[in-house]
């Protein structure tokens, strides 16, 4: 939103300070700006502004307003202020909101195959994950979303998830038995927790803090930036650095909005999105590291949180317990063997 103010201010400065041909050109460009159609792009998300997704959304707002010289007014609504979780996908279809970056699980009813990214221990590391997203598998998944009437723009990272609990330290898979884990609306995450004898409970992100605080749920899985910015660590006793699964997003745009944009503004959206995506990946790595240190400071200074690091053997025990769920998703209507093996074999 700020970009509009500054572009108008710059335009009026040019109007008053220009002379000769420059003045004429400035007058012409001012007239074009005044007559050109204006657009509002509302970007709704559920996390705090101080997360990789939140900061990248703010960067996208600034860049697109600059590139479009204020013809697109981007308005970012963080922390579920506008829509919670999956509700945003319906709103995008109606063009009540123009952009969102839901976690892959939230596409469950539209393109369940995106739950590929929820499969535990599927990716060796973040570089392997990016090769999958930037390659054939990622393109196939984006095409499926496009076929359902959305414009699929970019994959954004959050990072690898960690386990937390208020009941007991989660060191081996059997420690999860009987614990109530909050999950996103994902069949894969449901299967993952059933595989270790836990009790998964679907819950919108906006209710997780109170759910943990009031004991409606015992435990959760989140990347560090979501834990820190929503203070989940303050209502949990144990945090296990497990890196067992990945949380990321697909940035999608309302098709109606996209089709209403003239070609030059579509190019501006693409450029701002490419720049925001590059920045987002770096932000995800940096913020998750920075905020881990802040959680550690909290743990050390209050003694209210124990942080556990798994040995290779303990991690292997989790991998064995949960990766046996893959074949349950070989059916093409769930995820598909080709996509799962395609991701595993991506070099
Ligand atoms: C969640 O529900 O845990 C995530 O979708 C939150 C997020 O990072 O968008």
Short mmCIF file of N, CA and C in Angstrom, two decimals, residues 43-49 51 53-55 57-58 76-83 88 99-101:
data_model
loop_
_atom_site.label_atom_id
_atom_site.label_comp_id
_atom_site.label_asym_id
_atom_site.label_seq_id
_atom_site.Cartn_x
_atom_site.Cartn_y
_atom_site.Cartn_z
N UNK A 43 -3.78 -10.10 -0.48
CA UNK A 43 -2.98 -11.31 -0.26
C UNK A 43 -3.24 -11.76 1.18
N UNK A 44 -3.91 -12.90 1.33
CA UNK A 44 -4.29 -13.38 2.66
C UNK A 44 -3.39 -14.54 3.07
N UNK A 45 -2.88 -14.48 4.31
CA UNK A 45 -2.17 -15.66 4.82
C UNK A 45 -2.41 -15.82 6.32
N UNK A 46 -1.96 -16.95 6.88
CA UNK A 46 -2.36 -17.28 8.25
C UNK A 46 -1.25 -17.10 9.29
N UNK A 47 -0.01 -16.89 8.80
CA UNK A 47 1.09 -16.81 9.77
C UNK A 47 1.40 -15.35 10.13
N UNK A 48 2.34 -15.16 11.06
CA UNK A 48 2.74 -13.81 11.47
C UNK A 48 3.53 -13.13 10.35
N UNK A 49 3.59 -11.79 10.44
CA UNK A 49 4.35 -11.05 9.43
C UNK A 49 5.84 -11.39 9.52
N UNK A 51 7.58 -14.04 9.61
CA UNK A 51 7.93 -15.41 9.19
C UNK A 51 8.43 -15.31 7.74
N UNK A 53 7.11 -16.58 5.06
CA UNK A 53 5.98 -16.26 4.17
C UNK A 53 5.54 -14.81 4.38
N UNK A 54 5.46 -14.39 5.64
CA UNK A 54 5.01 -13.02 5.95
C UNK A 54 5.94 -11.98 5.37
N UNK A 55 7.25 -12.18 5.55
CA UNK A 55 8.20 -11.18 5.04
C UNK A 55 8.25 -11.18 3.52
N UNK A 57 5.77 -11.94 1.57
CA UNK A 57 4.53 -11.31 1.10
C UNK A 57 4.69 -9.78 1.14
N UNK A 58 5.31 -9.27 2.20
CA UNK A 58 5.52 -7.82 2.31
C UNK A 58 6.50 -7.32 1.23
N UNK A 76 -1.60 -6.82 2.10
CA UNK A 76 -1.29 -8.11 2.73
C UNK A 76 -2.02 -8.22 4.07
N UNK A 77 -2.73 -9.31 4.28
CA UNK A 77 -3.45 -9.57 5.54
C UNK A 77 -2.86 -10.81 6.20
N UNK A 78 -2.00 -10.64 7.24
CA UNK A 78 -1.39 -11.81 7.90
C UNK A 78 -2.30 -12.41 8.98
N UNK A 79 -1.81 -13.45 9.64
CA UNK A 79 -2.41 -14.01 10.86
C UNK A 79 -3.90 -14.33 10.76
N UNK A 80 -4.35 -14.87 9.66
CA UNK A 80 -5.76 -15.28 9.46
C UNK A 80 -6.74 -14.12 9.63
N UNK A 81 -6.27 -12.87 9.43
CA UNK A 81 -7.18 -11.72 9.59
C UNK A 81 -8.33 -11.75 8.59
N UNK A 82 -8.03 -12.30 7.40
CA UNK A 82 -9.06 -12.29 6.36
C UNK A 82 -9.70 -13.67 6.20
N UNK A 83 -8.88 -14.69 6.04
CA UNK A 83 -9.39 -16.07 5.87
C UNK A 83 -8.52 -17.04 6.66
N UNK A 88 -9.56 -19.97 2.33
CA UNK A 88 -9.03 -19.01 1.36
C UNK A 88 -9.13 -19.53 -0.08
N UNK A 99 -4.84 -13.37 -3.83
CA UNK A 99 -3.62 -14.17 -3.71
C UNK A 99 -3.53 -14.83 -2.34
N UNK A 100 -2.94 -16.03 -2.32
CA UNK A 100 -2.72 -16.72 -1.05
C UNK A 100 -1.53 -17.66 -1.22
N UNK A 101 -1.00 -18.12 -0.11
CA UNK A 101 0.12 -19.08 -0.18
C UNK A 101 -0.15 -20.18 0.85
#
